[in-house]
Amino acid sequence: MVQIYAYDAEDDPCIGTGYCIGNGLILTARHVVLFDGRHENPRLKLVWPEQKFYSEVKQANAEFTMSFTDEDIVFKGNSDFDIAVILCPKSTPFNPPKTNLARANPKPTTQWSSRGFPRAGKEGSIRTDLGISGTIQGIHSPRIELNTPVQVNQENGWAGLSGAPVFVGNELVAVITEDFKRLESYLLSHSIPSLYKEPAFHQAVGILKQASIEEITEKLCEKLIREIEHTFKSGKIPFPELNKVLQLDIKVTNSEIAKYLINDVSAGKAIGSFFKLATELEAKWSANHPELWENFLTDVEQVCCWLLLKSVNPDWWFEYESRIVNNDGITNQFSLDNAAYVEVIISRWLLKLPQYSLNKANEARPSHDFDVLLFDAASQDASDIQLLSEIYKDLRRGGEPPQNVEKLLKAIEKTARSTHQDLGKPIYYLVTQEYLELLKSRAWFAEAEMQLASHLQFICCDFKSDQTDHNPCSEDQDLLLEKIASILRMRNPKRQHNA
């Protein structure tokens, strides 16, 4: 917490509240630092009045007052956004705790809490911070109405609370901007999630983006290791042979192998190692031990799915999830780390090219046998049925899809929910960016997406390697998919594989 001073035209100090969100950035209300009637020399400064008593401060000569200028206000908001971000010109006197900026607005009646420096907290010549809490009363984006049992208004000494952070749990969801003039015990705040549409805000907090990306990467790697280790526990993959292919010590544990696959080698090399192992075991198991062979390939396929997911570029994932959450999409209810284990399914659209696709005999399909997904402009339902049939077949591993959009949507939702309940695992559905954009263009997708939200999440894993700034993949997807397809072709020809 930090006090923010700005002097008015009468040369009186105006005091507001700021909150350190990391990397020297201070979040506050815009009108705390930029307002009508401000002195031509506003003498802007940050004051940490109580920080002298914090044991975290190690520096003997730490400065607890810091001057700054308008140039240090890196996000100045506007008439619609009463929020500002200050970049401290020098190091802050202590390291603030990690702050999670909310990506979705809280629900009404949710409990909130805040602290700030109102006049009511004045003791002698300084102000101490006071806490306040209550419930979310309503959301009228970009504003969030706050209710509190405290009689809050300027006359009661609550001037100075402007700029205070509003927390729901451990997420910073808003910044207090003013008291509700018509009602006591009401405050107005500005929503943090509403700012994600503002390029200037993105630029201002860009310093935080890399930290968020690193956090996403860490979470993803932890999840992949956990998932692969969980798959290994079935014992269907022979570890002495796997260790030999990976050139690891024979005594390494399942957990160590999983960490090696995620942290120490590329997805391409790891998938290539499983292809080599499958090639060595095919002659021994495919004819003499068909069930053992099928079980082995099933687990290898699942591990390869996770390795493919590893290749999704964290920068792209960050941008994608920010955009989806801001639009109240799937990741609003389904986050990267809120499920113990997840089922991964590679969509047939992702494996649609002839060199990847298999026919009923489990052979690579020739190009003349390849059914391109065509759209008939005269028949909207036919186009929708084609799109949805892809998902239906992938989730149900075959079968004839209903030839009705409403029935298809219900069947897909029912299957996803049933899979989640039966396996105890929601689904990551790997698709191309092209296919995802086609889905998003359909009128029924927004509602269907919300229905599927807790059971299925679309992940873009495109094989296009165009080297753009937002390339979804960090490795050559063309090559990765060919390696996975080579493993899929090893399945028993009698078993239909719907790739």
CSV table of C-alpha atoms in Angstrom, one decimal:
chain,number,residue,atom,x,y,z
A,1,MET,CA,0.0,0.0,0.0
A,2,VAL,CA,1.2,3.5,-0.8
A,3,GLN,CA,-0.1,7.0,-0.3
A,4,ILE,CA,-0.1,9.2,-3.4
A,5,TYR,CA,0.2,13.0,-3.0
A,6,ALA,CA,-0.8,15.7,-5.6
A,7,TYR,CA,-1.1,19.4,-4.7
A,8,ASP,CA,-4.1,21.4,-5.9
A,9,ALA,CA,-4.3,25.1,-7.0
A,10,GLU,CA,-4.7,26.2,-3.4
A,11,ASP,CA,-1.4,24.5,-2.6
A,12,ASP,CA,-3.2,21.9,-0.4
A,13,PRO,CA,-2.2,18.2,-0.6
A,14,CYS,CA,-4.7,15.8,-2.1
A,15,ILE,CA,-4.1,12.3,-0.9
A,16,GLY,CA,-5.2,9.0,-2.5
A,17,THR,CA,-4.3,5.4,-2.3
A,18,GLY,CA,-2.1,3.3,-4.6
A,19,TYR,CA,-1.2,-0.4,-4.7
A,20,CYS,CA,2.0,-2.0,-5.9
A,21,ILE,CA,1.2,-4.7,-8.6
A,22,GLY,CA,4.9,-5.6,-9.1
A,23,ASN,CA,7.8,-4.5,-11.2
A,24,GLY,CA,7.6,-1.0,-9.8
A,25,LEU,CA,4.1,-0.4,-11.1
A,26,ILE,CA,1.5,1.4,-8.9
A,27,LEU,CA,-2.2,1.0,-9.6
A,28,THR,CA,-4.5,3.9,-8.6
A,29,ALA,CA,-7.5,6.0,-9.7
A,30,ARG,CA,-6.8,8.4,-12.5
A,31,HIS,CA,-8.3,11.4,-10.6
A,32,VAL,CA,-5.8,10.9,-7.7
A,33,VAL,CA,-3.0,12.1,-10.0
A,34,LEU,CA,-4.8,13.9,-12.8
A,35,PHE,CA,-7.7,16.3,-11.9
A,36,ASP,CA,-9.1,19.7,-12.6
A,37,GLY,CA,-7.7,22.4,-10.4
A,38,ARG,CA,-4.4,20.7,-10.0
A,39,HIS,CA,-1.4,23.0,-9.1
A,40,GLU,CA,0.8,23.8,-12.1
A,41,ASN,CA,3.6,22.2,-10.0
A,42,PRO,CA,1.6,19.3,-8.4
A,43,ARG,CA,4.7,17.9,-6.6
A,44,LEU,CA,3.6,14.3,-7.2
A,45,LYS,CA,5.0,11.9,-4.7
A,46,LEU,CA,4.6,8.4,-3.3
A,47,VAL,CA,4.8,7.8,0.5
A,48,TRP,CA,5.1,4.6,2.3
A,49,PRO,CA,4.3,5.9,5.8
A,50,GLU,CA,4.1,2.7,7.8
A,51,GLN,CA,6.7,0.6,5.8
A,52,LYS,CA,9.5,1.6,8.2
A,53,PHE,CA,8.1,-0.9,10.6
A,54,TYR,CA,8.0,-3.8,8.1
A,55,SER,CA,10.7,-6.5,8.8
A,56,GLU,CA,10.8,-7.2,5.1
A,57,VAL,CA,12.7,-3.9,4.5
A,58,LYS,CA,16.4,-4.9,4.6
A,59,GLN,CA,18.0,-1.7,3.3
A,60,ALA,CA,19.2,0.5,6.2
A,61,ASN,CA,18.9,3.6,4.0
A,62,ALA,CA,15.7,2.7,2.3
A,63,GLU,CA,13.7,5.7,1.0
A,64,PHE,CA,10.1,5.8,1.9
A,65,THR,CA,9.2,8.9,-0.1
A,66,MET,CA,9.6,9.1,-3.9
A,67,SER,CA,8.8,11.9,-6.2
A,68,PHE,CA,7.5,11.3,-9.7
A,69,THR,CA,6.2,13.2,-12.7
A,70,ASP,CA,3.5,13.0,-15.3
A,71,GLU,CA,5.9,11.2,-17.5
A,72,ASP,CA,6.0,8.3,-15.0
A,73,ILE,CA,2.2,7.8,-15.3
A,74,VAL,CA,2.4,5.1,-18.0
A,75,PHE,CA,-1.4,4.6,-18.2
A,76,LYS,CA,-3.5,7.7,-17.8
A,77,GLY,CA,-6.9,6.3,-18.4
A,78,ASN,CA,-9.6,8.7,-19.8
A,79,SER,CA,-13.1,9.8,-19.1
A,80,ASP,CA,-14.4,6.3,-19.3
A,81,PHE,CA,-11.5,4.6,-17.4
A,82,ASP,CA,-10.8,6.2,-14.0
A,83,ILE,CA,-7.6,4.2,-13.5
A,84,ALA,CA,-3.9,5.1,-13.8
A,85,VAL,CA,-0.7,3.2,-13.6
A,86,ILE,CA,2.5,4.8,-12.3
A,87,LEU,CA,5.9,3.4,-13.0
A,88,CYS,CA,8.2,4.2,-10.0
A,89,PRO,CA,11.3,6.1,-11.2
A,90,LYS,CA,13.3,4.2,-8.5
A,91,SER,CA,13.1,0.9,-6.7
A,92,THR,CA,10.3,0.6,-4.1
A,93,PRO,CA,11.4,0.3,-0.5
A,94,PHE,CA,10.2,-3.3,-0.2
A,95,ASN,CA,9.1,-6.2,-2.5
A,96,PRO,CA,5.3,-6.3,-2.7
A,97,PRO,CA,3.5,-9.6,-2.6
A,98,LYS,CA,2.6,-11.3,-5.9
A,99,THR,CA,-0.6,-9.8,-7.4
A,100,ASN,CA,-3.1,-11.7,-9.5
A,101,LEU,CA,-5.0,-9.3,-11.8
A,102,ALA,CA,-8.5,-10.7,-12.4
A,103,ARG,CA,-9.4,-11.6,-15.9
A,104,ALA,CA,-13.2,-12.0,-15.3
A,105,ASN,CA,-15.6,-9.8,-13.3
A,106,PRO,CA,-16.8,-11.2,-10.0
A,107,LYS,CA,-20.4,-12.3,-9.5
A,108,PRO,CA,-22.9,-10.2,-7.6
A,109,THR,CA,-23.1,-10.9,-3.8
A,110,THR,CA,-19.4,-12.0,-3.8
A,111,GLN,CA,-17.4,-10.9,-0.8
A,112,TRP,CA,-14.8,-8.2,-1.4
A,113,SER,CA,-12.2,-6.5,0.7
A,114,SER,CA,-9.9,-3.4,0.5
A,115,ARG,CA,-7.5,-1.2,2.3
A,116,GLY,CA,-6.7,2.5,1.8
A,117,PHE,CA,-5.7,5.8,3.4
A,118,PRO,CA,-8.9,7.7,4.2
A,119,ARG,CA,-8.9,10.8,6.5
A,120,ALA,CA,-10.6,8.5,9.1
A,121,GLY,CA,-7.2,6.8,9.5
A,122,LYS,CA,-5.4,9.9,10.4
A,123,GLU,CA,-3.2,9.6,13.5
A,124,GLY,CA,-1.3,12.8,14.4
A,125,SER,CA,0.4,14.0,11.3
A,126,ILE,CA,0.2,10.8,9.3
A,127,ARG,CA,-2.5,8.5,8.0
A,128,THR,CA,-2.6,4.8,8.6
A,129,ASP,CA,-4.3,2.4,6.3
A,130,LEU,CA,-7.8,1.2,7.2
A,131,GLY,CA,-9.6,-1.9,6.0
A,132,ILE,CA,-13.1,-2.2,4.5
A,133,SER,CA,-15.2,-5.0,3.2
A,134,GLY,CA,-18.6,-5.9,1.9
A,135,THR,CA,-20.4,-7.6,-1.1
A,136,ILE,CA,-20.5,-6.9,-4.8
A,137,GLN,CA,-23.8,-5.1,-5.3
A,138,GLY,CA,-23.9,-4.9,-9.1
A,139,ILE,CA,-21.8,-4.9,-12.3
A,140,HIS,CA,-22.3,-2.3,-15.0
A,141,SER,CA,-19.1,-2.7,-16.9
A,142,PRO,CA,-16.7,-1.0,-16.6
A,143,ARG,CA,-18.0,-0.1,-13.2
A,144,ILE,CA,-18.6,-2.4,-10.2
A,145,GLU,CA,-20.9,-1.3,-7.4
A,146,LEU,CA,-19.7,-2.2,-3.9
A,147,ASN,CA,-21.9,-2.5,-0.8
A,148,THR,CA,-20.4,-2.2,2.7
A,149,PRO,CA,-21.9,-2.1,6.3
A,150,VAL,CA,-19.7,1.0,6.9
A,151,GLN,CA,-21.2,4.4,6.3
A,152,VAL,CA,-18.9,5.5,3.6
A,153,ASN,CA,-18.8,9.1,2.3
A,154,GLN,CA,-16.4,12.0,2.3
A,155,GLU,CA,-18.1,13.7,5.2
A,156,ASN,CA,-17.4,10.7,7.4
A,157,GLY,CA,-13.7,10.9,6.6
A,158,TRP,CA,-13.4,8.4,3.8
A,159,ALA,CA,-11.8,10.8,1.3
A,160,GLY,CA,-8.5,9.3,0.4
A,161,LEU,CA,-9.8,5.9,-0.3
A,162,SER,CA,-9.8,6.6,-4.0
A,163,GLY,CA,-7.3,4.3,-5.8
A,164,ALA,CA,-7.6,1.5,-3.2
A,165,PRO,CA,-7.5,-2.0,-4.6
A,166,VAL,CA,-10.6,-4.3,-4.4
A,167,PHE,CA,-9.8,-7.9,-3.8
A,168,VAL,CA,-12.1,-11.0,-4.2
A,169,GLY,CA,-10.1,-13.8,-2.8
A,170,ASN,CA,-6.5,-13.4,-4.0
A,171,GLU,CA,-7.5,-11.6,-7.2
A,172,LEU,CA,-7.4,-7.8,-7.7
A,173,VAL,CA,-10.7,-7.2,-9.4
A,174,ALA,CA,-11.2,-3.4,-9.3
A,175,VAL,CA,-10.0,0.0,-8.1
A,176,ILE,CA,-12.2,2.2,-5.8
A,177,THR,CA,-13.0,5.5,-7.6
A,178,GLU,CA,-15.7,7.3,-5.5
A,179,ASP,CA,-18.5,6.9,-3.0
A,180,PHE,CA,-22.0,6.6,-4.3
A,181,LYS,CA,-23.4,10.2,-3.9
A,182,ARG,CA,-27.0,9.1,-3.6
A,183,LEU,CA,-26.6,6.2,-1.1
A,184,GLU,CA,-24.5,5.7,2.0
A,185,SER,CA,-22.6,2.5,2.4
A,186,TYR,CA,-22.1,2.3,-1.4
A,187,LEU,CA,-18.8,2.7,-3.3
A,188,LEU,CA,-18.1,2.8,-7.1
A,189,SER,CA,-15.1,1.0,-8.5
A,190,HIS,CA,-13.5,0.4,-11.9
A,191,SER,CA,-13.2,-3.1,-13.2
A,192,ILE,CA,-9.8,-4.5,-13.9
A,193,PRO,CA,-11.0,-7.1,-16.5
A,194,SER,CA,-12.6,-4.2,-18.5
A,195,LEU,CA,-9.2,-2.8,-19.1
A,196,TYR,CA,-7.9,-5.7,-21.1
A,197,LYS,CA,-9.5,-4.3,-24.2
A,198,GLU,CA,-7.4,-1.2,-23.8
A,199,PRO,CA,-4.1,-1.4,-25.8
A,200,ALA,CA,-2.6,1.4,-23.7
A,201,PHE,CA,-3.2,-0.7,-20.5
A,202,HIS,CA,-1.6,-3.7,-22.1
A,203,GLN,CA,1.4,-1.6,-23.0
A,204,ALA,CA,1.6,-0.1,-19.5
A,205,VAL,CA,1.5,-3.5,-17.7
A,206,GLY,CA,3.6,-5.2,-20.4
A,207,ILE,CA,6.3,-5.6,-17.8
A,208,LEU,CA,3.9,-7.9,-16.0
A,209,LYS,CA,3.1,-9.9,-19.1
A,210,GLN,CA,6.4,-11.9,-19.1
A,211,ALA,CA,5.9,-12.8,-15.5
A,212,SER,CA,2.4,-14.1,-16.4
A,213,ILE,CA,3.7,-16.0,-19.3
A,214,GLU,CA,6.4,-17.6,-17.2
A,215,GLU,CA,3.7,-18.5,-14.7
A,216,ILE,CA,1.5,-20.1,-17.4
A,217,THR,CA,4.6,-22.0,-18.7
A,218,GLU,CA,5.3,-23.3,-15.2
A,219,LYS,CA,1.7,-24.4,-14.7
A,220,LEU,CA,1.6,-26.1,-18.0
A,221,CYS,CA,4.8,-28.0,-17.4
A,222,GLU,CA,3.7,-29.1,-14.0
A,223,LYS,CA,0.3,-30.3,-15.4
A,224,LEU,CA,2.0,-32.1,-18.3
A,225,ILE,CA,4.4,-33.9,-15.9
A,226,ARG,CA,1.6,-34.9,-13.6
A,227,GLU,CA,-0.5,-36.2,-16.5
A,228,ILE,CA,2.3,-38.2,-18.1
A,229,GLU,CA,3.3,-39.6,-14.7
A,230,HIS,CA,-0.4,-40.6,-14.2
A,231,THR,CA,-0.5,-42.4,-17.6
A,232,PHE,CA,2.8,-44.2,-16.7
A,233,LYS,CA,1.2,-45.6,-13.6
A,234,SER,CA,-0.9,-48.1,-15.6
A,235,GLY,CA,2.3,-50.0,-16.4
A,236,LYS,CA,1.4,-50.5,-20.1
A,237,ILE,CA,4.6,-48.9,-21.3
A,238,PRO,CA,7.7,-51.0,-20.6
A,239,PHE,CA,10.1,-48.7,-18.8
A,240,PRO,CA,13.4,-50.7,-19.2
A,241,GLU,CA,12.9,-50.5,-22.9
A,242,LEU,CA,11.8,-46.8,-22.7
A,243,ASN,CA,14.8,-45.8,-20.6
A,244,LYS,CA,17.1,-47.5,-23.1
A,245,VAL,CA,15.5,-45.6,-26.0
A,246,LEU,CA,15.7,-42.3,-24.0
A,247,GLN,CA,19.3,-43.2,-23.0
A,248,LEU,CA,18.4,-42.8,-19.3
A,249,ASP,CA,19.7,-44.8,-16.3
A,250,ILE,CA,17.6,-48.0,-15.8
A,251,LYS,CA,16.9,-46.9,-12.2
A,252,VAL,CA,15.1,-43.6,-13.0
A,253,THR,CA,11.6,-43.3,-11.7
A,254,ASN,CA,8.4,-42.6,-13.6
A,255,SER,CA,8.3,-39.1,-12.2
A,256,GLU,CA,11.9,-38.5,-13.3
A,257,ILE,CA,11.1,-39.8,-16.9
A,258,ALA,CA,8.1,-37.5,-17.1
A,259,LYS,CA,10.2,-34.5,-15.9
A,260,TYR,CA,12.8,-35.4,-18.5
A,261,LEU,CA,10.3,-35.5,-21.3
A,262,ILE,CA,8.9,-32.1,-20.5
A,263,ASN,CA,11.9,-30.1,-19.1
A,264,ASP,CA,14.9,-31.5,-20.9
A,265,VAL,CA,14.0,-32.5,-24.5
A,266,SER,CA,11.9,-31.0,-27.3
A,267,ALA,CA,8.4,-32.4,-28.0
A,268,GLY,CA,9.7,-33.6,-31.4
A,269,LYS,CA,12.5,-35.6,-29.9
A,270,ALA,CA,10.3,-37.1,-27.2
A,271,ILE,CA,7.6,-38.2,-29.6
A,272,GLY,CA,10.3,-39.6,-31.9
A,273,SER,CA,11.6,-41.7,-29.0
A,274,PHE,CA,8.1,-43.2,-28.5
A,275,PHE,CA,7.9,-43.9,-32.2
A,276,LYS,CA,11.3,-45.7,-32.0
A,277,LEU,CA,10.1,-47.7,-29.0
A,278,ALA,CA,6.9,-48.7,-30.8
A,279,THR,CA,8.8,-49.8,-33.8
A,280,GLU,CA,11.0,-52.1,-31.7
A,281,LEU,CA,8.0,-53.6,-29.9
A,282,GLU,CA,5.7,-54.0,-32.9
A,283,ALA,CA,7.4,-57.2,-34.1
A,284,LYS,CA,7.2,-58.8,-30.6
A,285,TRP,CA,3.7,-57.7,-29.5
A,286,SER,CA,1.4,-56.8,-32.5
A,287,ALA,CA,0.8,-60.4,-33.6
A,288,ASN,CA,1.5,-62.4,-30.4
A,289,HIS,CA,0.1,-60.1,-27.8
A,290,PRO,CA,-2.5,-57.9,-29.5
A,291,GLU,CA,-4.2,-56.7,-26.3
A,292,LEU,CA,-0.8,-55.8,-24.8
A,293,TRP,CA,0.1,-54.0,-28.0
A,294,GLU,CA,-3.2,-52.1,-28.1
A,295,ASN,CA,-2.9,-51.0,-24.5
A,296,PHE,CA,0.6,-49.9,-25.1
A,297,LEU,CA,-0.3,-47.8,-28.1
A,298,THR,CA,-3.3,-46.2,-26.2
A,299,ASP,CA,-1.0,-45.0,-23.5
A,300,VAL,CA,1.7,-43.9,-26.0
A,301,GLU,CA,-0.9,-41.9,-27.9
A,302,GLN,CA,-2.0,-40.1,-24.8
A,303,VAL,CA,1.5,-39.3,-23.8
A,304,CYS,CA,2.1,-37.9,-27.3
A,305,CYS,CA,-1.0,-35.8,-27.0
A,306,TRP,CA,0.5,-34.2,-23.9
A,307,LEU,CA,3.8,-33.7,-25.6
A,308,LEU,CA,2.0,-32.0,-28.5
A,309,LEU,CA,0.3,-29.7,-26.1
A,310,LYS,CA,3.7,-28.8,-24.7
A,311,SER,CA,4.5,-27.2,-28.1
A,312,VAL,CA,1.8,-24.6,-27.8
A,313,ASN,CA,3.5,-21.3,-27.6
A,314,PRO,CA,3.0,-19.8,-24.1
A,315,ASP,CA,2.8,-16.3,-25.6
A,316,TRP,CA,0.0,-17.4,-27.8
A,317,TRP,CA,-1.7,-19.2,-24.9
A,318,PHE,CA,-1.6,-16.0,-22.8
A,319,GLU,CA,-3.1,-13.9,-25.6
A,320,TYR,CA,-5.7,-16.6,-26.4
A,321,GLU,CA,-6.9,-17.1,-22.8
A,322,SER,CA,-6.9,-13.3,-22.1
A,323,ARG,CA,-9.2,-12.8,-25.1
A,324,ILE,CA,-11.5,-15.7,-24.4
A,325,VAL,CA,-11.9,-14.8,-20.7
A,326,ASN,CA,-12.6,-11.2,-21.6
A,327,ASN,CA,-15.4,-12.4,-23.8
A,328,ASP,CA,-16.8,-14.7,-21.0
A,329,GLY,CA,-15.7,-17.8,-22.9
A,330,ILE,CA,-14.7,-21.3,-21.9
A,331,THR,CA,-11.6,-20.4,-19.9
A,332,ASN,CA,-13.8,-18.2,-17.7
A,333,GLN,CA,-14.9,-21.4,-16.0
A,334,PHE,CA,-12.2,-23.8,-17.1
A,335,SER,CA,-8.6,-22.8,-16.2
A,336,LEU,CA,-5.3,-24.5,-16.9
A,337,ASP,CA,-4.8,-25.9,-13.4
A,338,ASN,CA,-8.2,-26.5,-11.9
A,339,ALA,CA,-8.5,-30.2,-12.8
A,340,ALA,CA,-6.3,-33.0,-11.4
A,341,TYR,CA,-6.2,-34.9,-14.8
A,342,VAL,CA,-7.5,-34.1,-18.2
A,343,GLU,CA,-8.3,-36.2,-21.3
A,344,VAL,CA,-6.6,-35.0,-24.5
A,345,ILE,CA,-8.3,-35.6,-27.9
A,346,ILE,CA,-6.6,-34.6,-31.2
A,347,SER,CA,-9.4,-33.4,-33.5
A,348,ARG,CA,-9.7,-35.0,-36.9
A,349,TRP,CA,-9.5,-31.5,-38.3
A,350,LEU,CA,-6.0,-31.2,-36.9
A,351,LEU,CA,-5.0,-34.5,-38.6
A,352,LYS,CA,-7.0,-33.7,-41.8
A,353,LEU,CA,-4.2,-33.7,-44.3
A,354,PRO,CA,-3.8,-37.0,-46.4
A,355,GLN,CA,-0.4,-37.9,-45.0
A,356,TYR,CA,-1.9,-37.9,-41.4
A,357,SER,CA,-5.4,-39.2,-42.0
A,358,LEU,CA,-6.3,-42.9,-41.8
A,359,ASN,CA,-9.1,-44.9,-43.4
A,360,LYS,CA,-11.1,-47.7,-41.8
A,361,ALA,CA,-8.3,-50.2,-42.5
A,362,ASN,CA,-6.0,-48.0,-40.5
A,363,GLU,CA,-4.0,-47.1,-43.7
A,364,ALA,CA,-3.0,-43.6,-44.8
A,365,ARG,CA,-5.8,-42.3,-47.0
A,366,PRO,CA,-4.9,-41.2,-50.6
A,367,SER,CA,-5.6,-37.6,-51.5
A,368,HIS,CA,-8.4,-38.6,-53.9
A,369,ASP,CA,-10.2,-40.3,-50.9
A,370,PHE,CA,-9.9,-37.2,-48.7
A,371,ASP,CA,-13.2,-35.5,-47.9
A,372,VAL,CA,-12.5,-31.8,-47.7
A,373,LEU,CA,-14.9,-29.9,-45.4
A,374,LEU,CA,-16.9,-27.8,-47.8
A,375,PHE,CA,-19.5,-25.2,-46.9
A,376,ASP,CA,-22.7,-24.7,-48.9
A,377,ALA,CA,-23.7,-21.0,-48.7
A,378,ALA,CA,-27.3,-22.0,-49.6
A,379,SER,CA,-27.5,-24.5,-46.7
A,380,GLN,CA,-26.5,-23.1,-43.3
A,381,ASP,CA,-27.6,-26.2,-41.5
A,382,ALA,CA,-25.5,-28.4,-43.8
A,383,SER,CA,-22.4,-26.4,-43.0
A,384,ASP,CA,-23.2,-26.5,-39.2
A,385,ILE,CA,-23.8,-30.2,-39.3
A,386,GLN,CA,-20.4,-30.8,-41.1
A,387,LEU,CA,-18.6,-28.7,-38.4
A,388,LEU,CA,-20.3,-30.3,-35.5
A,389,SER,CA,-20.0,-33.8,-36.9
A,390,GLU,CA,-16.2,-33.5,-36.6
A,391,ILE,CA,-16.5,-33.0,-32.8
A,392,TYR,CA,-19.2,-35.6,-32.4
A,393,LYS,CA,-17.0,-38.3,-34.1
A,394,ASP,CA,-13.9,-37.4,-32.1
A,395,LEU,CA,-15.7,-37.5,-28.8
A,396,ARG,CA,-17.6,-40.7,-29.4
A,397,ARG,CA,-14.8,-42.5,-31.3
A,398,GLY,CA,-17.0,-43.1,-34.3
A,399,GLY,CA,-20.7,-43.6,-35.0
A,400,GLU,CA,-23.1,-41.8,-37.2
A,401,PRO,CA,-23.9,-38.2,-36.1
A,402,PRO,CA,-27.5,-36.9,-36.1
A,403,GLN,CA,-28.3,-34.8,-39.1
A,404,ASN,CA,-29.8,-32.0,-37.1
A,405,VAL,CA,-27.9,-29.1,-35.5
A,406,GLU,CA,-29.9,-29.0,-32.3
A,407,LYS,CA,-29.6,-32.8,-31.8
A,408,LEU,CA,-25.9,-32.7,-32.6
A,409,LEU,CA,-25.3,-29.9,-30.0
A,410,LYS,CA,-27.2,-31.9,-27.3
A,411,ALA,CA,-25.3,-35.1,-28.2
A,412,ILE,CA,-21.9,-33.4,-28.0
A,413,GLU,CA,-22.7,-31.8,-24.7
A,414,LYS,CA,-24.1,-35.0,-23.3
A,415,THR,CA,-21.0,-37.0,-24.5
A,416,ALA,CA,-18.6,-34.4,-23.1
A,417,ARG,CA,-20.4,-34.4,-19.7
A,418,SER,CA,-20.6,-38.2,-19.6
A,419,THR,CA,-16.9,-38.5,-20.4
A,420,HIS,CA,-16.0,-36.1,-17.7
A,421,GLN,CA,-18.2,-37.9,-15.2
A,422,ASP,CA,-17.1,-41.4,-16.2
A,423,LEU,CA,-13.3,-40.7,-16.4
A,424,GLY,CA,-13.3,-38.0,-13.8
A,425,LYS,CA,-11.4,-35.9,-16.3
A,426,PRO,CA,-12.5,-32.9,-18.5
A,427,ILE,CA,-11.3,-32.8,-22.1
A,428,TYR,CA,-8.6,-30.7,-23.9
A,429,TYR,CA,-9.7,-30.8,-27.5
A,430,LEU,CA,-6.8,-29.9,-29.8
A,431,VAL,CA,-7.9,-28.0,-33.0
A,432,THR,CA,-6.4,-25.8,-35.6
A,433,GLN,CA,-6.8,-22.0,-35.5
A,434,GLU,CA,-8.8,-22.2,-38.8
A,435,TYR,CA,-11.3,-24.7,-37.4
A,436,LEU,CA,-11.7,-22.7,-34.2
A,437,GLU,CA,-12.4,-19.5,-36.2
A,438,LEU,CA,-15.0,-21.4,-38.2
A,439,LEU,CA,-16.7,-22.5,-35.0
A,440,LYS,CA,-16.6,-19.0,-33.5
A,441,SER,CA,-18.3,-17.7,-36.6
A,442,ARG,CA,-21.5,-19.8,-36.1
A,443,ALA,CA,-24.5,-18.3,-34.3
A,444,TRP,CA,-24.8,-21.2,-32.0
A,445,PHE,CA,-21.2,-21.4,-30.8
A,446,ALA,CA,-21.3,-18.8,-27.9
A,447,GLU,CA,-24.1,-20.6,-26.1
A,448,ALA,CA,-22.7,-24.1,-26.9
A,449,GLU,CA,-19.3,-23.0,-25.6
A,450,MET,CA,-20.8,-22.0,-22.3
A,451,GLN,CA,-22.7,-25.3,-22.1
A,452,LEU,CA,-19.4,-27.2,-22.7
A,453,ALA,CA,-17.3,-24.9,-20.5
A,454,SER,CA,-16.8,-27.2,-17.5
A,455,HIS,CA,-16.3,-30.4,-19.6
A,456,LEU,CA,-14.3,-29.4,-22.7
A,457,GLN,CA,-11.8,-26.7,-23.6
A,458,PHE,CA,-10.7,-26.0,-27.2
A,459,ILE,CA,-6.9,-25.6,-27.5
A,460,CYS,CA,-5.4,-24.3,-30.7
A,461,CYS,CA,-2.5,-26.5,-31.8
A,462,ASP,CA,-2.0,-25.4,-35.4
A,463,PHE,CA,0.5,-27.1,-37.8
A,464,LYS,CA,1.1,-23.9,-39.7
A,465,SER,CA,4.6,-22.5,-39.1
A,466,ASP,CA,4.4,-19.0,-40.5
A,467,GLN,CA,6.7,-17.5,-38.0
A,468,THR,CA,4.3,-14.7,-37.1
A,469,ASP,CA,4.3,-12.9,-33.8
A,470,HIS,CA,1.3,-14.9,-32.7
A,471,ASN,CA,2.4,-18.3,-34.1
A,472,PRO,CA,0.5,-20.8,-31.8
A,473,CYS,CA,3.4,-23.3,-31.9
A,474,SER,CA,6.9,-23.3,-30.6
A,475,GLU,CA,7.9,-26.3,-32.7
A,476,ASP,CA,7.2,-27.5,-36.3
A,477,GLN,CA,3.7,-28.9,-36.0
A,478,ASP,CA,3.9,-30.5,-39.5
A,479,LEU,CA,6.7,-32.7,-38.3
A,480,LEU,CA,5.2,-33.4,-34.8
A,481,LEU,CA,1.9,-34.5,-36.4
A,482,GLU,CA,3.6,-36.7,-38.9
A,483,LYS,CA,5.4,-38.5,-36.0
A,484,ILE,CA,2.2,-39.0,-34.1
A,485,ALA,CA,0.4,-40.2,-37.2
A,486,SER,CA,3.2,-42.8,-37.7
A,487,ILE,CA,2.4,-44.2,-34.3
A,488,LEU,CA,-1.3,-44.2,-35.0
A,489,ARG,CA,-0.8,-46.2,-38.1
A,490,MET,CA,0.7,-49.1,-36.1
A,491,ARG,CA,-2.7,-49.9,-34.5
A,492,ASN,CA,-4.3,-53.2,-35.2
A,493,PRO,CA,-5.9,-52.9,-38.7
A,494,LYS,CA,-9.0,-54.6,-37.4
A,495,ARG,CA,-9.7,-51.7,-35.1
A,496,GLN,CA,-11.1,-48.6,-36.7
A,497,HIS,CA,-9.3,-45.5,-35.7
A,498,ASN,CA,-11.2,-42.3,-36.3
A,499,ALA,CA,-8.3,-39.9,-36.9
